[in-house]
Coordinates of C-alpha atoms and ligand atoms in Angstrom, one line a residue:
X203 CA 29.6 -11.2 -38.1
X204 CA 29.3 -9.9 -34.7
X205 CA 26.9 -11.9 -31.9
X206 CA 25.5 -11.1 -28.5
X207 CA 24.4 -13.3 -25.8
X208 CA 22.4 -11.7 -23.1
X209 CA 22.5 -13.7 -20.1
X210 CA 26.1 -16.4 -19.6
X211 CA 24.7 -18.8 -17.4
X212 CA 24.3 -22.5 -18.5
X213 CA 23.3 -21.8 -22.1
X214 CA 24.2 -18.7 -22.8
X215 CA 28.0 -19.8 -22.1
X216 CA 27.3 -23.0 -23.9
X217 CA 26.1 -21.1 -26.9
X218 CA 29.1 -19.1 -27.0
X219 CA 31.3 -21.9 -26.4
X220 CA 29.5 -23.9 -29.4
X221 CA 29.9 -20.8 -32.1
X222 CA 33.7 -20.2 -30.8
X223 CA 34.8 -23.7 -31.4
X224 CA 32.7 -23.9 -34.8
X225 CA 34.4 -20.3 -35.4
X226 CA 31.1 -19.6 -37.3
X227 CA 31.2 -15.7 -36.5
X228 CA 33.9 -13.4 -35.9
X229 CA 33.1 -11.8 -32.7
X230 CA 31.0 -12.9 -29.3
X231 CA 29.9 -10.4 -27.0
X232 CA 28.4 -11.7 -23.6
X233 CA 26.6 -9.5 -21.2
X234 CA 24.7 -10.6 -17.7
X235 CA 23.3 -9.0 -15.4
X236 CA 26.1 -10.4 -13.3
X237 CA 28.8 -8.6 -14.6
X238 CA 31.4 -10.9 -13.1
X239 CA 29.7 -14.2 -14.6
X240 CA 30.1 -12.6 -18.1
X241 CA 33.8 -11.8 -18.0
X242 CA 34.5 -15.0 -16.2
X243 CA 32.6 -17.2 -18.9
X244 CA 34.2 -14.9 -21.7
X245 CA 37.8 -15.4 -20.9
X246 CA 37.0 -19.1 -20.1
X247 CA 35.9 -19.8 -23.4
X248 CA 38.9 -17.4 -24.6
X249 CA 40.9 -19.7 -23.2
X250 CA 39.3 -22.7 -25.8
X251 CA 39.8 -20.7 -29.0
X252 CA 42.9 -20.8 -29.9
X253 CA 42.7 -24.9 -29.9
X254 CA 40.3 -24.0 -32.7
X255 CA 39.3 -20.9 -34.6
X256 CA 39.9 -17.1 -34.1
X257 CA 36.8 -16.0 -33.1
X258 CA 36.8 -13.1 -30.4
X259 CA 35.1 -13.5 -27.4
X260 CA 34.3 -10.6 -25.3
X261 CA 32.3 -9.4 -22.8
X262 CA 30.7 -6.2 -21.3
X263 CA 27.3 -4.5 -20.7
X264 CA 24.5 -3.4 -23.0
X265 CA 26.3 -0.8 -25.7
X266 CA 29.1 -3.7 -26.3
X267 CA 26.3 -5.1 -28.3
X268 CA 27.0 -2.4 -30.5
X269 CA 26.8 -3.3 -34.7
X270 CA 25.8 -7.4 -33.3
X271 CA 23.6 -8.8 -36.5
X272 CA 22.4 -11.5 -33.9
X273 CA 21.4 -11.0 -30.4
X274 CA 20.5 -14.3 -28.8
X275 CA 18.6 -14.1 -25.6
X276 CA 18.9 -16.7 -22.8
X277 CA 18.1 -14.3 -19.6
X278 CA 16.0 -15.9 -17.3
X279 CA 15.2 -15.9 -13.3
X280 CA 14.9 -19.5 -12.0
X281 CA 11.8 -21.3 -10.2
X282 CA 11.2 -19.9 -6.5
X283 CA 9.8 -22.4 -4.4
X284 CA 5.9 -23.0 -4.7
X285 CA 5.2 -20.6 -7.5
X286 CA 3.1 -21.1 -10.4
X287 CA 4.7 -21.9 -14.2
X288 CA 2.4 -19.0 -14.7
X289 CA 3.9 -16.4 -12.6
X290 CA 7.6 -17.3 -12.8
X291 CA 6.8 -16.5 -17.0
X292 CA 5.3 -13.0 -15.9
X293 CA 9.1 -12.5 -14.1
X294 CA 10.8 -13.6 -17.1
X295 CA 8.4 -11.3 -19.6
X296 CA 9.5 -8.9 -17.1
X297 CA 12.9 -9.5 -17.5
X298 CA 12.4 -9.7 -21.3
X299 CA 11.1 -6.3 -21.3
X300 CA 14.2 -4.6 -19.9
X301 CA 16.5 -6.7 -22.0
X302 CA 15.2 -6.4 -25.2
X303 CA 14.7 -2.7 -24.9
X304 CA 18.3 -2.3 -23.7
X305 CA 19.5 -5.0 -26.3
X306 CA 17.1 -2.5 -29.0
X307 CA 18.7 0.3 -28.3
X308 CA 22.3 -0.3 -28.8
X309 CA 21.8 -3.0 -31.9
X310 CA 18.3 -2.0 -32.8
X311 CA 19.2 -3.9 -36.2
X312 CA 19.8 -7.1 -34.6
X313 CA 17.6 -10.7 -34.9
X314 CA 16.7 -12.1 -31.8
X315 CA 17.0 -15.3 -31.4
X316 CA 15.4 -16.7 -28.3
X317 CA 16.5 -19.3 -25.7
X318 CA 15.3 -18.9 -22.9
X319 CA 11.8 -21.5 -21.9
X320 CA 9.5 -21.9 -22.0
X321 CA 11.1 -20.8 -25.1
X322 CA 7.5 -20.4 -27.7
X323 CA 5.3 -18.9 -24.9
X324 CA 8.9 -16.2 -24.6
X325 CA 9.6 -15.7 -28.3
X326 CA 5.8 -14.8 -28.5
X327 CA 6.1 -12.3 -26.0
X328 CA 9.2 -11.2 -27.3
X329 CA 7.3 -10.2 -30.2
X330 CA 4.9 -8.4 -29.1
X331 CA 7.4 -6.5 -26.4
X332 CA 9.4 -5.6 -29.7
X333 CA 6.9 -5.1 -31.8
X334 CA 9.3 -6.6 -34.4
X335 CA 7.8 -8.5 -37.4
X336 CA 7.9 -11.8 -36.3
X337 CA 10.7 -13.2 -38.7
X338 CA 13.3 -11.0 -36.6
X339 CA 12.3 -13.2 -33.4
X340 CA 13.1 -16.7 -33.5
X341 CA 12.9 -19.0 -30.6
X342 CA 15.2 -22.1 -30.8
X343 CA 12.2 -24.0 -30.8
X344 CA 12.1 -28.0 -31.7
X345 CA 15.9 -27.5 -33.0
X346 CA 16.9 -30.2 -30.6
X347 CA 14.0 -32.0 -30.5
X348 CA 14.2 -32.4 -34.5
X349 CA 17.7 -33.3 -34.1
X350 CA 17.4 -35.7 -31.2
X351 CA 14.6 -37.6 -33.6
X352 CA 16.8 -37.5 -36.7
X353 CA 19.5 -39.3 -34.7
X354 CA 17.5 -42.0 -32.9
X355 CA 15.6 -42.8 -36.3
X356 CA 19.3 -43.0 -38.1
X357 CA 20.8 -45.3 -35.4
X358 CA 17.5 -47.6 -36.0
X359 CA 18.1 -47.8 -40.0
X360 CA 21.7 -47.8 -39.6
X361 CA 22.4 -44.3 -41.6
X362 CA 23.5 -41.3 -41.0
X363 CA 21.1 -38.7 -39.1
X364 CA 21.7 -36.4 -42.2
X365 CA 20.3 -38.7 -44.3
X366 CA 17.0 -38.5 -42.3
X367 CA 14.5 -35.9 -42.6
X368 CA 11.8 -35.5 -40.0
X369 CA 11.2 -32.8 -37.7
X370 CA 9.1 -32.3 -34.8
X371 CA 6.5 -29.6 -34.6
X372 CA 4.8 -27.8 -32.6
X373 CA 6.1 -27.0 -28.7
X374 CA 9.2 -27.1 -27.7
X375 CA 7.9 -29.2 -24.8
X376 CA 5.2 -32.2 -23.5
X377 CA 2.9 -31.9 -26.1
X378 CA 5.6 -31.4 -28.8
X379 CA 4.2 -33.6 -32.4
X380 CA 6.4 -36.2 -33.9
X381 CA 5.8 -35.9 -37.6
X382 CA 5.8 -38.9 -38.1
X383 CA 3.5 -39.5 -41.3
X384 CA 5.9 -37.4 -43.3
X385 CA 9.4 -38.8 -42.3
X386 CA 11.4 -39.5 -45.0
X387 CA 15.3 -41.3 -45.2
X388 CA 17.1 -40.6 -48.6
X389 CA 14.2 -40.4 -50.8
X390 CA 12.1 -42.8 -49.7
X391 CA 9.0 -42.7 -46.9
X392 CA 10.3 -43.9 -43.9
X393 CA 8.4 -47.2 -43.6
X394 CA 9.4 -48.0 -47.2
X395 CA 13.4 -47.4 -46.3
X396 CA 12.9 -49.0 -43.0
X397 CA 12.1 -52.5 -44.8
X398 CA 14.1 -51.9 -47.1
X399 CA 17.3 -52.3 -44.9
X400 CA 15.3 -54.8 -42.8
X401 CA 14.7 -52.4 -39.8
X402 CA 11.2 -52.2 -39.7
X403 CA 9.5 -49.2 -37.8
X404 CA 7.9 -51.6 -35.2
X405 CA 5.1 -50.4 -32.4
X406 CA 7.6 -50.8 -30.0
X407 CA 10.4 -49.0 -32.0
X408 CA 8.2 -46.1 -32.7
X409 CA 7.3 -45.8 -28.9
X410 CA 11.2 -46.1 -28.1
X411 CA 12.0 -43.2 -30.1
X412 CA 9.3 -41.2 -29.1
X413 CA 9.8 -41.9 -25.8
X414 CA 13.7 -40.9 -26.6
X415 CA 12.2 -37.7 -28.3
X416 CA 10.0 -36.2 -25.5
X417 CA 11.2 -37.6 -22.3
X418 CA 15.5 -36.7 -23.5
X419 CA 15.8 -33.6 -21.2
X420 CA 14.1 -35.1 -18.3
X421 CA 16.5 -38.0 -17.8
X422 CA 19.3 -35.1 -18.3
X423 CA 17.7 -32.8 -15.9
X424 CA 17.7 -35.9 -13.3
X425 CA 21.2 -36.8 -13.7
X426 CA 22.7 -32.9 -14.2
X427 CA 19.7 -30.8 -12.8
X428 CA 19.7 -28.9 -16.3
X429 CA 20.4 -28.6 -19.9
X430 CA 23.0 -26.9 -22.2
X431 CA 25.6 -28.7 -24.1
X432 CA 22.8 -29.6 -26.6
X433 CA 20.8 -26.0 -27.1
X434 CA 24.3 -24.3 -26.9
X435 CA 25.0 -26.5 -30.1
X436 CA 21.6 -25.6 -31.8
X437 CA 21.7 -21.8 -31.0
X438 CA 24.7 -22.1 -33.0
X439 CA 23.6 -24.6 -36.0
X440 CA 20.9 -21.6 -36.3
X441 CA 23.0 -18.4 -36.1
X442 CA 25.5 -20.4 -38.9
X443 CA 22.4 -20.1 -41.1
X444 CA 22.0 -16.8 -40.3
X445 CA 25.7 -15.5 -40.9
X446 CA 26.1 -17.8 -44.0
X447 CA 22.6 -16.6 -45.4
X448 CA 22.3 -20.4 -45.8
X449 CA 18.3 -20.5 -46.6
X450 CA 18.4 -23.8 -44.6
X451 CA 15.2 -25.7 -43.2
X452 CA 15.2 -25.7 -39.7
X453 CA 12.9 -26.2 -36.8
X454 CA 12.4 -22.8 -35.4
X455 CA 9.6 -21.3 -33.4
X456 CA 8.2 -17.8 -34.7
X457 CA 5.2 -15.9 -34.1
X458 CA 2.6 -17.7 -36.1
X459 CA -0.3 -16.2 -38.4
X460 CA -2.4 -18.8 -39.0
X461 CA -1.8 -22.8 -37.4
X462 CA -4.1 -25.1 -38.4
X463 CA -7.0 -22.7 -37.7
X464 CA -5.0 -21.3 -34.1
X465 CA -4.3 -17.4 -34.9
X466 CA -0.9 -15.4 -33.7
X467 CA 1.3 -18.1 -31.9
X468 CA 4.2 -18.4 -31.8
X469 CA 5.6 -22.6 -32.2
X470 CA 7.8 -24.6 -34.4
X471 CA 7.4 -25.6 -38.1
X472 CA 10.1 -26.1 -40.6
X473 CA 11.0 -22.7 -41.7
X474 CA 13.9 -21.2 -44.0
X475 CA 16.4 -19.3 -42.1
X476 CA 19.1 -17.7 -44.1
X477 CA 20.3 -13.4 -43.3
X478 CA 17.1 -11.8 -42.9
X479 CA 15.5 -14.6 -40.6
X480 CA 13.2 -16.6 -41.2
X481 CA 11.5 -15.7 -44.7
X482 CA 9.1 -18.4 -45.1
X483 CA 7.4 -22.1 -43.1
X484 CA 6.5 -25.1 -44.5
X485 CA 3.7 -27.2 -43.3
X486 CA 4.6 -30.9 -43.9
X487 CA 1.3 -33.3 -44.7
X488 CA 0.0 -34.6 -41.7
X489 CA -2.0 -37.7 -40.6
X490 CA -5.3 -36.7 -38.8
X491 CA -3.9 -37.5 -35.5
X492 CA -1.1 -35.3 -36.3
X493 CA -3.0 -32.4 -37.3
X494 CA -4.8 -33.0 -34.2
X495 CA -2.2 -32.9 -31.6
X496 CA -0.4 -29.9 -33.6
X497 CA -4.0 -28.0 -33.7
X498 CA -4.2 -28.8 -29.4
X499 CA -0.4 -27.8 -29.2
X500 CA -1.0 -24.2 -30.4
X501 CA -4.0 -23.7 -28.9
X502 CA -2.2 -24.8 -25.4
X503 CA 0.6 -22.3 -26.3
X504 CA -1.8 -19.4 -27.3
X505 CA -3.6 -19.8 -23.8
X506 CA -0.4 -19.8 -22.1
X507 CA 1.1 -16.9 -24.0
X508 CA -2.3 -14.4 -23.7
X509 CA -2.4 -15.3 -20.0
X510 CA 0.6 -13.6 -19.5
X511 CA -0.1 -9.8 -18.6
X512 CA 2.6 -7.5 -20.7
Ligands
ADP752 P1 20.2 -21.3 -18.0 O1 20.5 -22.7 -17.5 O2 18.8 -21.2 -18.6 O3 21.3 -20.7 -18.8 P2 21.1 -19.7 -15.8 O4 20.4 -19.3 -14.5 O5 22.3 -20.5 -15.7 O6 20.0 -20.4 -16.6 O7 21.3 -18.3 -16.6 C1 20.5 -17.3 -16.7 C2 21.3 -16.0 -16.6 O8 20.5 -14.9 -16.9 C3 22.0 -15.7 -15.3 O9 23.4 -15.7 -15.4 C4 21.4 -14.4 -14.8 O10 22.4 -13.6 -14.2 C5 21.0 -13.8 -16.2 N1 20.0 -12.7 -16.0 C6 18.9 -12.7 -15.3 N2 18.2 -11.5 -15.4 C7 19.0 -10.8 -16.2 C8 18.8 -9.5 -16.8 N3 17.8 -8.7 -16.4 N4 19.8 -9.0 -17.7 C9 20.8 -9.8 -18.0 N5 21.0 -11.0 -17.5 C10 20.1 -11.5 -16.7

């Protein structure tokens, strides 16, 4: 399978990196706007693959995309001082808007999958730029999130993070939603597995992992100014269920009938994402103050995305 990456900075590099090393497709294509950028992160990753798969990394602009099953998008403009959240997103829709007509045109059969943030409020504008049905544009969503809160709940019981299953819902972001209520480790509820092994799930351990859940990116952004290693690695957990038409669960972020009563938004549920996308979500049972937050989460995202002029 062949992949694109529009925009090599941070975590377009760091997604092509991830998927070379994994050697989960055959071929990566990376374009930028900065032509220079691309060539110089394509042969720099190059330079890692023979240490571990043959996966061929090029580079080049807009028609190199050619016959790519997967396009994933992590073009963006950064903050200039003083403006709004709200006007640096109309840039990016803007810059959306070029790419994925460009990216359309020479790979019009591709998925999209979208990385760049705030990543919901852009994979919902992706989809109406596109007009693509919505299980063609997924937005990498809570994938790290869901995978930070595995981990941090299987260090607490002592078990491996595979063994755990919880996700996150909602935005990829401050009011993201812990599901909590329907965590589970092997088979059992969380709280039941969690005495079990004598680790129980305490106030204060619950706060700690939350804390570890929602705050993980700031204390990275304070100590490296931004993220990548991490979303790099999740971009390519989700194109590996793409290319191996895996059917797995993840948490991905696609446009959104019908959330708890919020209409057409795009945010994260469990969904199963094998070769044509993602073909169907599951809503986990929630505790009322679950459903709340998720309810307040959508709506936030829906305000955010319908305020952007396309
Ligand atoms: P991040 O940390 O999110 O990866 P970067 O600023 O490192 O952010 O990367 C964003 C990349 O997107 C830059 O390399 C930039 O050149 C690229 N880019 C911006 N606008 C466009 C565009 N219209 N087409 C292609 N690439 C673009």
């Amino acid at each position: 399978m062949k992949v694109g990456i529009v925009g090599a900075g941070m975590v377009g590099s760091a997604a092509g990196y991830a998927l070379a090393l994994t050697g989960t497709v055959s071929r990566v294509v990376l374009v930028d706007l900065d032509a220079a950028l691309a060539r110089a992160q394509a042969e720099d990753i190059a330079h890692a693959v023979p240490f571990a798969s043959s996966t061929v990394i090029e580079h080049g602009d807009y028609p190199a995309l050619a016959g790519a099953s997967v396009v994933i998008l992590a073009a963006g403009v950064g903050q200039k001082p003083g403006e709004t959240r709200l006007a640096l997103l109309a840039r990016n829709a803007a810059v959306f808007r070029e790419v994925t007509a460009r990216v359309l045109e020479h790979a019009p059969d591709a998925i999209l999958l979208v990385a760049s943030n705030p990543v919901d409020v852009m994979t919902q504008i992706t989809t109406r730029l596109t007009g693509l049905p919505p299980e063609r544009v997924i937005g990498s969503g809570t994938i790290l999130d869901t995978a930070r809160f595995r981990s941090l709940l299987g260090r607490h019981l002592g078990i491996s993070p595979r063994s755990v299953h919880a996700y996150v819902l909602g935005e990829h972001g401050d009011s993201e939603v812990l599901a909590w209520s329907s965590a589970r480790a092997g088979s059992a509820p969380l709280a039941s597995f969690a005495a079990q092994v004598g680790a129980p799930i305490t106030g204060h351990v619950r706060d700690a992992i939350d804390d570890g859940v929602r705050n993980a990116a700031y204390t990275i952004i304070a100590g490296k100014g931004a993220t990548w290693y991490g979303i790099g690695a999740g971009l390519s957990r989700i194109v590996r269920a793409i290319a191996q038409d895996q059917n797995a669960v993840l948490s991905v972020s696609i446009a959104t009938q019908d959330v708890l009563g919020v209409h057409d938004v795009a945010l994260s549920l469990p969904r199963i994402v094998g070769a044509a996308g993602v073909t169907a979500h599951l809503m986990p049972d929630l505790a009322d103050d679950e459903a709340a937050a998720l309810m307040k989460s959508a709506q936030l995202l829906k305000d955010t995305a319908d305020a952007v002029c396309l």
